[in-house]
Coordinates of C-alpha atoms in Angstrom, one line a residue:
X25 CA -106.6 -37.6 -11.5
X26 CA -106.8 -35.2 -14.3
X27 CA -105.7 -36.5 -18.1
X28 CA -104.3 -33.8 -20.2
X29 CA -105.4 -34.4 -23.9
X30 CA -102.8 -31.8 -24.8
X31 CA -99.6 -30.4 -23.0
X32 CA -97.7 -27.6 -24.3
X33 CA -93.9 -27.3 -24.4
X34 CA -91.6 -28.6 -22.2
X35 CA -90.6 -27.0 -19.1
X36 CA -86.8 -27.3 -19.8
X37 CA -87.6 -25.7 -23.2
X38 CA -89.3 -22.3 -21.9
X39 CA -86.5 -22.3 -19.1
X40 CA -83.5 -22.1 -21.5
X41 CA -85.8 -19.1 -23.7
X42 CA -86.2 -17.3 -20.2
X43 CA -82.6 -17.5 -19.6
X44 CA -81.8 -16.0 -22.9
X45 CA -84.4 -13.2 -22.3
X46 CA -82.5 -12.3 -18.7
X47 CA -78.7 -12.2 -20.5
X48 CA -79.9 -9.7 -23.3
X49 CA -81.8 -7.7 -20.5
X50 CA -79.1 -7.1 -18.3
X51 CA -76.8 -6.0 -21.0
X52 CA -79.4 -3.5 -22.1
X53 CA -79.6 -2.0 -18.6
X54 CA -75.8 -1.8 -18.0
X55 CA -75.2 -0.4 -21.4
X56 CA -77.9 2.4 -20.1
X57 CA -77.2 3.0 -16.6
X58 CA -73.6 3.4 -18.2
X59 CA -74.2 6.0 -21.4
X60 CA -78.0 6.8 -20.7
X61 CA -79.4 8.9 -23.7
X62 CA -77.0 8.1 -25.9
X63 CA -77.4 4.2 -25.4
X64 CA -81.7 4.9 -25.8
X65 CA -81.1 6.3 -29.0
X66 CA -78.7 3.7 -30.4
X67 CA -81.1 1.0 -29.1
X68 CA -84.3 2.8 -30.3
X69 CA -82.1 3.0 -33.7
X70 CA -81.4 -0.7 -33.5
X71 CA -84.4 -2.3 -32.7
X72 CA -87.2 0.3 -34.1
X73 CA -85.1 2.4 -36.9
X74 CA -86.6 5.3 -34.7
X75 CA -84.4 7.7 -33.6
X76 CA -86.2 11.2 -33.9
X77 CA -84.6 14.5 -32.3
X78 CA -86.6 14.1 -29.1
X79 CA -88.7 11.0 -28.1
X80 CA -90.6 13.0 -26.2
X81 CA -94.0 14.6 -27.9
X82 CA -94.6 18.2 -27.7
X83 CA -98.2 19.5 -27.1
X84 CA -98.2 20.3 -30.9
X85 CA -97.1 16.6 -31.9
X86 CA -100.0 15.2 -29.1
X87 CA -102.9 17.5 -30.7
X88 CA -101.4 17.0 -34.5
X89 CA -101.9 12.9 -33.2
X90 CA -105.0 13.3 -31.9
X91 CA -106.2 15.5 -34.8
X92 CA -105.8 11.7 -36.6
X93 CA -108.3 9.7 -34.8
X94 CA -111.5 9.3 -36.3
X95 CA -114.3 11.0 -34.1
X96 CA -115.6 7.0 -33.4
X97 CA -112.3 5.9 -32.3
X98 CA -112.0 8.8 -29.7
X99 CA -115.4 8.8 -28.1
X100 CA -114.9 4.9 -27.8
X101 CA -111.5 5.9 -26.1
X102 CA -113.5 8.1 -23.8
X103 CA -116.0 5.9 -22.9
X104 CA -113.6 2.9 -22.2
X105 CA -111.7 5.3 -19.7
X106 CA -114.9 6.2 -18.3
X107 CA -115.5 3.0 -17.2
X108 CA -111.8 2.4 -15.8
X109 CA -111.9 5.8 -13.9
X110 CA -115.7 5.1 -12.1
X111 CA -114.0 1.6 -11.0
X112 CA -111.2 2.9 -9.7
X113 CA -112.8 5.3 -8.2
X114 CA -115.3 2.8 -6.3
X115 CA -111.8 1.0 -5.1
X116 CA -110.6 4.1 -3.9
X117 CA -113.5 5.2 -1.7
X118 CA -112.8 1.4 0.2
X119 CA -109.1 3.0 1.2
X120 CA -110.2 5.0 4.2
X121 CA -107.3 6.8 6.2
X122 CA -107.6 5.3 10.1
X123 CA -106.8 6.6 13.5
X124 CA -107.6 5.1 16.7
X125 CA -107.3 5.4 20.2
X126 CA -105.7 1.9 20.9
X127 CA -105.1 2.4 24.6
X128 CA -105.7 5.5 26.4
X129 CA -103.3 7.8 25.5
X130 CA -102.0 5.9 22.5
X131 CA -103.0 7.0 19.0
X132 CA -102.5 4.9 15.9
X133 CA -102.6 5.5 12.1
X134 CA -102.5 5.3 8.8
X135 CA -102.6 7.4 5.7
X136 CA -102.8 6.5 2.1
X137 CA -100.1 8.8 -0.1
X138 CA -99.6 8.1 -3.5
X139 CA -96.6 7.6 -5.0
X140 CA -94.6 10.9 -6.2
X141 CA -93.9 9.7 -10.1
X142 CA -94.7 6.7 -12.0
X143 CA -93.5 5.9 -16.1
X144 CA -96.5 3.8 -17.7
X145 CA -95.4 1.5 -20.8
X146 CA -97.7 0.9 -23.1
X147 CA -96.8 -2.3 -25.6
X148 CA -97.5 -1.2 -29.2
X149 CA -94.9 -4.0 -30.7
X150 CA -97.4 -6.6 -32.4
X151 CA -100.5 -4.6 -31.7
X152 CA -100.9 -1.0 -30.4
X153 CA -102.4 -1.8 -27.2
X154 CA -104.2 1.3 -26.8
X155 CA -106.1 0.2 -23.8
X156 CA -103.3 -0.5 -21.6
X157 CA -103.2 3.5 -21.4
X158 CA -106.5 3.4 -19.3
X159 CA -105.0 0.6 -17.6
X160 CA -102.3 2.3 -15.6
X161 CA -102.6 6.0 -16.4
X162 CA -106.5 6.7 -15.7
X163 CA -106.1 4.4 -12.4
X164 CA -102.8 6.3 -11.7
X165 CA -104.2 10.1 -12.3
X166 CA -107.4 8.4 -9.8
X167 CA -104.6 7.2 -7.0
X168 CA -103.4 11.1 -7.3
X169 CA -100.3 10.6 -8.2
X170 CA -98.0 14.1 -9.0
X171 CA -95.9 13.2 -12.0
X172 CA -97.2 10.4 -14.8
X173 CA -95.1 9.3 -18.1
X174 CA -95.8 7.4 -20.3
X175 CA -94.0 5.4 -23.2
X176 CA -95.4 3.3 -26.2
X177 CA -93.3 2.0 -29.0
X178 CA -93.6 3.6 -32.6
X179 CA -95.9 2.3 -34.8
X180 CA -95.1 2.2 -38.9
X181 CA -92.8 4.8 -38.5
X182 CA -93.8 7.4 -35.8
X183 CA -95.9 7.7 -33.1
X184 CA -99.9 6.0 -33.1
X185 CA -102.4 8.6 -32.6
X186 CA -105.2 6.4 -30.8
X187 CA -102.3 5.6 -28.1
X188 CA -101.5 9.1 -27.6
X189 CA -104.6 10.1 -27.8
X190 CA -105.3 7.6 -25.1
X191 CA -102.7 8.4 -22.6
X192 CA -103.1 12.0 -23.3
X193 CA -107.1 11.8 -22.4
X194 CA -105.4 9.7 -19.5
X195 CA -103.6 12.2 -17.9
X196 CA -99.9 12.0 -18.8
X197 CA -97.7 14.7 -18.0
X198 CA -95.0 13.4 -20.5
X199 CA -95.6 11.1 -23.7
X200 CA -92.4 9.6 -25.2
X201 CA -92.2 7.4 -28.2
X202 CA -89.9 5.0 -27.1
X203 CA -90.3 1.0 -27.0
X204 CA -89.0 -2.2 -25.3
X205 CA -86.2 -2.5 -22.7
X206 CA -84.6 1.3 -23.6
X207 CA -88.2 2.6 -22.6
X208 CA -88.9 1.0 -19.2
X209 CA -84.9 1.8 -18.2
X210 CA -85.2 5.0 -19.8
X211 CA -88.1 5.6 -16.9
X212 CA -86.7 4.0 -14.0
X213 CA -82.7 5.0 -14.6
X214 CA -83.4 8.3 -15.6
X215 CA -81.3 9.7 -18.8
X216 CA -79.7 13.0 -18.5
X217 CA -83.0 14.7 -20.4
X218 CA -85.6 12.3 -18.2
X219 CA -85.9 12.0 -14.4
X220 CA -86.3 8.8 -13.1
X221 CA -89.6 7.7 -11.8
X222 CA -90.3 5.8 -8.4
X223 CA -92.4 3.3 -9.8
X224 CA -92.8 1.3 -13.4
X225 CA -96.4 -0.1 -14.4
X226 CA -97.8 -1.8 -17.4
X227 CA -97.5 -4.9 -19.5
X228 CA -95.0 -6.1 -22.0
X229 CA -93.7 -8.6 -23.7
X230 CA -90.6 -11.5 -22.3
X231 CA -88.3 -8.7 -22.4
X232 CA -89.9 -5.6 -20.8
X233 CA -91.4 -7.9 -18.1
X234 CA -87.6 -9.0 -17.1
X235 CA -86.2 -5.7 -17.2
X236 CA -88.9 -4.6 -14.6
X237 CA -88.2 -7.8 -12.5
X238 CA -84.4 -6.7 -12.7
X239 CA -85.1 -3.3 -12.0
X240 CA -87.7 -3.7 -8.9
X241 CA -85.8 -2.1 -6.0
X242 CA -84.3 0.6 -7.8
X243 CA -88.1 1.2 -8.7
X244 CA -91.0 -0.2 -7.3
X245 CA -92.9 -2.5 -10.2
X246 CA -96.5 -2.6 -10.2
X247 CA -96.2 -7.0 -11.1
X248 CA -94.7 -9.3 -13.2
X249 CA -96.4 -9.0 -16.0
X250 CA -95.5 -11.0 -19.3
X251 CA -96.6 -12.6 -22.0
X252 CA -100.7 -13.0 -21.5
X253 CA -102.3 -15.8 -20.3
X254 CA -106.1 -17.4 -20.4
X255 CA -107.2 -20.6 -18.6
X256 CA -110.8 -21.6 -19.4
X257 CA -113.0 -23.6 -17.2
X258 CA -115.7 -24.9 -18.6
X259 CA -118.6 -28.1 -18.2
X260 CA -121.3 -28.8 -20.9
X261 CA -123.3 -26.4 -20.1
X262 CA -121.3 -24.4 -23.4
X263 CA -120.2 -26.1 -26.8
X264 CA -117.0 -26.2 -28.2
X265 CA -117.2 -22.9 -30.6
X266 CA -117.4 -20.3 -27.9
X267 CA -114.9 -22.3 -26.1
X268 CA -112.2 -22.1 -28.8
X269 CA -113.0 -18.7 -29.6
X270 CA -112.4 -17.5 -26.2
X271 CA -108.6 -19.6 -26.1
X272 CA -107.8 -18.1 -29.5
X273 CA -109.0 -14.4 -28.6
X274 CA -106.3 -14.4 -26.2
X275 CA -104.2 -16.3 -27.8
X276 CA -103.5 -14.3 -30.5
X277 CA -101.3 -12.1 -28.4
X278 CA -98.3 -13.6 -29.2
X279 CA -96.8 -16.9 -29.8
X280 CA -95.6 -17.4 -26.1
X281 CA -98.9 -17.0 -25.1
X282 CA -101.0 -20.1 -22.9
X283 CA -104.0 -20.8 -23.6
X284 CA -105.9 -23.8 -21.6
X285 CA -108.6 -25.3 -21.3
X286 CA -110.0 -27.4 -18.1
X287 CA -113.3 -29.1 -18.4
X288 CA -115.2 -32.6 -16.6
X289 CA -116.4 -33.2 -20.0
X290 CA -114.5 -35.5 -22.5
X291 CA -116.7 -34.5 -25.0
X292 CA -116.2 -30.3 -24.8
X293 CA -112.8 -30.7 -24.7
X294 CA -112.3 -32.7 -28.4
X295 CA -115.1 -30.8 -29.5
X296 CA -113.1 -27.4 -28.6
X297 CA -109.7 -29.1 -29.9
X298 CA -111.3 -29.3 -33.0
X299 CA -112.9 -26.0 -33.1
X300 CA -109.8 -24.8 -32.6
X301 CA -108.7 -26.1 -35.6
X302 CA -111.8 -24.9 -37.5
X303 CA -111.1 -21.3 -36.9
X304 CA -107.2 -21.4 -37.2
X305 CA -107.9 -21.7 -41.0
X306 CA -110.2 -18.4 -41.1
X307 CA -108.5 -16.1 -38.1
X308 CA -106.4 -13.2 -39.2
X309 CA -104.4 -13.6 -36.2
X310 CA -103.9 -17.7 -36.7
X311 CA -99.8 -17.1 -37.0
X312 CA -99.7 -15.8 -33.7
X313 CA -102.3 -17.8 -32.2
X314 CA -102.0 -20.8 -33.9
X315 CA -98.3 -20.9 -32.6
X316 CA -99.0 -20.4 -29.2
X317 CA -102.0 -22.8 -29.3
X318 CA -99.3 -25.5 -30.9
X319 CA -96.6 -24.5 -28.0
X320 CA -98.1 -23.5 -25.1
X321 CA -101.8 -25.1 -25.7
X322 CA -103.4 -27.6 -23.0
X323 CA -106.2 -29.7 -23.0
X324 CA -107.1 -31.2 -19.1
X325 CA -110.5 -33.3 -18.5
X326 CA -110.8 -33.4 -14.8
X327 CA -113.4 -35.6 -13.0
X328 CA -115.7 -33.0 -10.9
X329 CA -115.6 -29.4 -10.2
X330 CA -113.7 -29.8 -6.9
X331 CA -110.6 -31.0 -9.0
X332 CA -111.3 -28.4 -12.1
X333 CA -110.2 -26.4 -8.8
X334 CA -107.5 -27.8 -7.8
X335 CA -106.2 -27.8 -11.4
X336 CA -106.9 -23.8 -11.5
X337 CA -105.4 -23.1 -8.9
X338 CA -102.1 -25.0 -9.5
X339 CA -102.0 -23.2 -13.1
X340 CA -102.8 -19.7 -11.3
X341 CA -103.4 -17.8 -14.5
X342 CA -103.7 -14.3 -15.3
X343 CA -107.4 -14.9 -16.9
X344 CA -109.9 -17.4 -16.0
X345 CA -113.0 -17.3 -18.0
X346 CA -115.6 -19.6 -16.1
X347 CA -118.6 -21.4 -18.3
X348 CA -120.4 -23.7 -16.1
X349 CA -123.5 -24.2 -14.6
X350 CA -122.7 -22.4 -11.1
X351 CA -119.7 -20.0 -11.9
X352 CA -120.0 -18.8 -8.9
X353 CA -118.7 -22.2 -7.6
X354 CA -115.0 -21.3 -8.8
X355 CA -115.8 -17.4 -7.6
X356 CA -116.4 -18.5 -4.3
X357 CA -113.9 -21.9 -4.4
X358 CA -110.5 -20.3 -6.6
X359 CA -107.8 -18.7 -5.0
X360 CA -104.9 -18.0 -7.3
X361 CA -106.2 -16.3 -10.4
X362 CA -105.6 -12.7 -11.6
X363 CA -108.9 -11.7 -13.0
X364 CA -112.2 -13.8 -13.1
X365 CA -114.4 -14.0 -16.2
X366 CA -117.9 -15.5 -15.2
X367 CA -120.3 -17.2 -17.3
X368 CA -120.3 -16.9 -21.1
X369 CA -122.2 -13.8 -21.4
X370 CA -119.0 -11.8 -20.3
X371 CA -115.3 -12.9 -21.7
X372 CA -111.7 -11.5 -21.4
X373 CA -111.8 -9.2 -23.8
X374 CA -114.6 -7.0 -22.3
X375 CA -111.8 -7.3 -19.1
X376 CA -109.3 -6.0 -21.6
X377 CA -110.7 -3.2 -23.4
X378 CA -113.6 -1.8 -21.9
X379 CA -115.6 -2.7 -19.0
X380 CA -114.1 -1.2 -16.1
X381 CA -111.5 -3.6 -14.5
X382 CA -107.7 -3.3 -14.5
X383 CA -106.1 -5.7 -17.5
X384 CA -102.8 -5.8 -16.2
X385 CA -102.4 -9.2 -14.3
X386 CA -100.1 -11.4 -13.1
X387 CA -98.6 -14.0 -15.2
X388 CA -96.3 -17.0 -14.4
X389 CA -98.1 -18.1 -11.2
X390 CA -97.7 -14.5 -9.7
X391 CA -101.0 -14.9 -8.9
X392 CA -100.7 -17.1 -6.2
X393 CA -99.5 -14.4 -3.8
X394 CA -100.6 -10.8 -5.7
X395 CA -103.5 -9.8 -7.6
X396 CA -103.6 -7.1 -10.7
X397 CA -103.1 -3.6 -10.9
X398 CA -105.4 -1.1 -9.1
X399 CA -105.6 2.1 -7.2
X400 CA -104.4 0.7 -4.0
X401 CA -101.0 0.1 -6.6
X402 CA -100.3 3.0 -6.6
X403 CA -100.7 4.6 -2.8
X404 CA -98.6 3.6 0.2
X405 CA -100.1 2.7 3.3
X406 CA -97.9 4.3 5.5
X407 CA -98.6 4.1 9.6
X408 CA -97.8 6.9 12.4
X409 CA -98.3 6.9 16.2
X410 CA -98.8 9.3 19.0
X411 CA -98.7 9.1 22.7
X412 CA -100.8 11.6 24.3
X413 CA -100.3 11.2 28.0
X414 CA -97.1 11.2 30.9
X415 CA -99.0 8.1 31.9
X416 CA -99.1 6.2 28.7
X417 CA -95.7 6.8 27.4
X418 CA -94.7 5.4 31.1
X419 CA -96.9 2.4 30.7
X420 CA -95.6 1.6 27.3
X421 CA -92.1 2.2 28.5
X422 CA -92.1 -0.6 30.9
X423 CA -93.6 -3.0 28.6
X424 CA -91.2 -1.7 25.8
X425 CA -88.0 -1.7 27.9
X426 CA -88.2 -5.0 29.5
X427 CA -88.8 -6.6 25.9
X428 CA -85.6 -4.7 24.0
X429 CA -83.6 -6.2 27.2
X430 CA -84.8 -9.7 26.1
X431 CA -83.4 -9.6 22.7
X432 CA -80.3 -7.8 24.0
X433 CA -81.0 -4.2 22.3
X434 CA -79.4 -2.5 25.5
X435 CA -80.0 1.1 23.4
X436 CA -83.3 0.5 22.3
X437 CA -84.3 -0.4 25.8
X438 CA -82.9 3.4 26.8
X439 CA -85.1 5.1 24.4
X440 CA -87.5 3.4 26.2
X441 CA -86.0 3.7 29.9
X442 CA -85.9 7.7 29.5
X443 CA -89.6 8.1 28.9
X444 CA -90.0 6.2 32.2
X445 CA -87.9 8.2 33.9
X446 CA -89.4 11.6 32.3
X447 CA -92.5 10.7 32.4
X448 CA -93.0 8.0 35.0
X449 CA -90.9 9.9 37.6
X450 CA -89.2 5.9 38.3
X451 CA -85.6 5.2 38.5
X452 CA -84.5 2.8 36.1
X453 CA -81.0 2.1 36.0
X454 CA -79.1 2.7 33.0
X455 CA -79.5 -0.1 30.2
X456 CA -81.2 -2.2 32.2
X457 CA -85.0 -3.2 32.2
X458 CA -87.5 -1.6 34.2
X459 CA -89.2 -3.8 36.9

């Protein structure tokens, strides 16, 4: 039975914040869908003091932005979207398009088509999450799709260059400085000077994730994607330092933010609890992380691997960092998890910035039926058929016409019926099965 040292905050707690986060949401996109631009600029106003004469950057406001990054910054840009586009590019070359012969005479399909337009948001609130650029726009401009635009909050006042340098090196057709809620509805609504897009991608914080889940169906959604989350697993095989430096790395993130820790080791779990303490007094980020460690911090000691398991896969986190002995246990025993972190010479941030893997996950158990965004995201797998032959469409007639006459589809059963009689030169009576 596994003993939590520490639990976070009550369930109840984080239900009542998540029911305030869906009120103000929904007002948001009414107030939108009802006075579009106007409403984006009055928000922007009120929760940024940004209201410029277009949110939208021209080619001279991209290059003046760019023009800002030190040479460093942008050739480490470069190189991190290197990595992202050679991935994604791997993933895409597993999508084959298929056709097959099923039966003879019968041909079946399908083809791969990206999406026609996506909007990317890129979070810039707390920090300007320049990588989350890569994240959806690289993979997006990879899948092939048409039309990609792109949104980041301002930062100190304008636009931040290393973001739009980022999404402009992407691929984005249009760059917007726009944040929060106003952005992603701005995106999928459409505005009377932006056309909405078919699908929304990226991460956020509480509120940008709830306006996408309120907005998938209008728009596809790429996945839930909140407030982040890390779950380490972790035996004695690693001391308590690393440990706590990998729960506060992503910690920091914001104050909503889990961070766990699941170990068969009594002794690596006080030893990281106290760590964790230790370096709380000397991060720069200890406000944010240090909150979300106090609130949403856990401590579990399990008795053997098989229940460290058990335990991951209940909590189904977005990031699993796995220091053991074997990692390739939980590789080959986990099944919810968004991205897998394995052994302690790798660590979520190479994930997040730089080595080559999508960093937008699924939080809040999503992971228990969808994994992270990638290529296949963004293409639809659509199917097609062909029937060749007189002989086949008869065959499949019969078989088709007797089975819409069981469940009572007397029309369905014609469209059916009249192929026999074309093609299989038989006499079926009307809206009735074929013998």
């Amino acid at each position: 039975m596994p003993r939590f040292l520490k639990r976070g905050m009550d369930a109840g707690a984080i239900e009542e914040a998540d029911a305030k986060v869906r009120a103000t949401v929904e007002g948001i996109l009414s107030d939108i869908k009802a006075r579009g631009d106007e409403a984006v600029r009055e928000l922007s106003d009120k929760f940024d003091k940004w209201s410029p004469p277009s949110f939208r950057l021209s080619p001279q406001d991209i290059e003046h932005a760019i023009g800002q990054v030190a040479s460093r910054d942008l050739e480490d840009i470069k190189f991190a979207q290197a990595q992202v586009r050679n991935f994604d590019r791997k993933q895409r070359e597993t999508m084959t398009d298929l056709e097959v012969e099923t039966l003879p005479g019968v041909v079946l399909g399908h083809r791969h088509i990206p999406v026609n337009s996506i909007g990317c948001y890129v979070p810039g609130g707390r920090y300007p999450m320049v990588a989350s650029a890569h994240m959806s726009i690289v993979t997006a401009k990879v899948a092939g799709v048409p039309r990609i635009i792109a949104c980041a909050p301002p930062f100190r006042g304008g636009p931040h260059p290393a973001i739009v340098a980022a999404m402009h090196f992407g691929g984005a057709d249009e760059i917007y400085v726009l944040g929060g809620v106003q952005a992603v509805a701005m995106m999928a609504l459409g505005t009377g000077s932006v056309g909405a897009v078919d699908m929304i991608v990226g991460p956020g914080n509480a509120y940008v994730a709830e306006a996408k889940r309120q907005l998938y169906g209008r728009v596809g959604i790429d996945l839930l994607a909140g407030p982040t989350e890390t779950l380490i697993i972790a035996d004695d095989s690693v001391d308590g330092e690393i440990c706590a430096t990998d729960l506060l790395g992503q910690a920091e993130h914001g104050p909503t933010s889990p961070a766990v820790l699941i170990t068969n080791s009594e002794k690596l779990a006080r030893a990281t609890m106290s760590e964790v303490e230790r370096l709380l007094k000397i991060l720069p980020t200890a406000d944010a992380a240090g909150k979300a460690w106090a609130d949403y911090g856990e401590v579990i000691v399990c008795t053997d691997e098989a229940e460290m398991i058990t335990e991951a896969d209940r909590i189904a986190s977005e990031h699993v960092q796995v220091m053991t002995r074997d990692p390739d246990v939980f590789l080959n025993g986990m099944r919810n998890y968004g991205s897998l972190f394995l052994g302690p010479r790798t660590n979520v941030a190479y994930g997040d910035k730089v080595i080559g893997t999508n960093h937008t996950l699924p939080t809040k158990k999503n992971a228990r039926f969808t994994g992270g965004l990638w290529v296949g995201k963004f293409m639809k797998t659509c199917t097609y058929q062909k029937v060749l032959t007189d002989e086949a469409s008869a065959m499949v007639g019969e078989y088709c016409s007797r089975l819409c006459m069981l469940e009572g589809f007397s029309g369905h059963a014609e469209q059916a019926n009249v192929r026999v009689r074309r093609y299989g030169r038989r006499n079926v009576p009307y809206a009735q099965a074929a013998e």
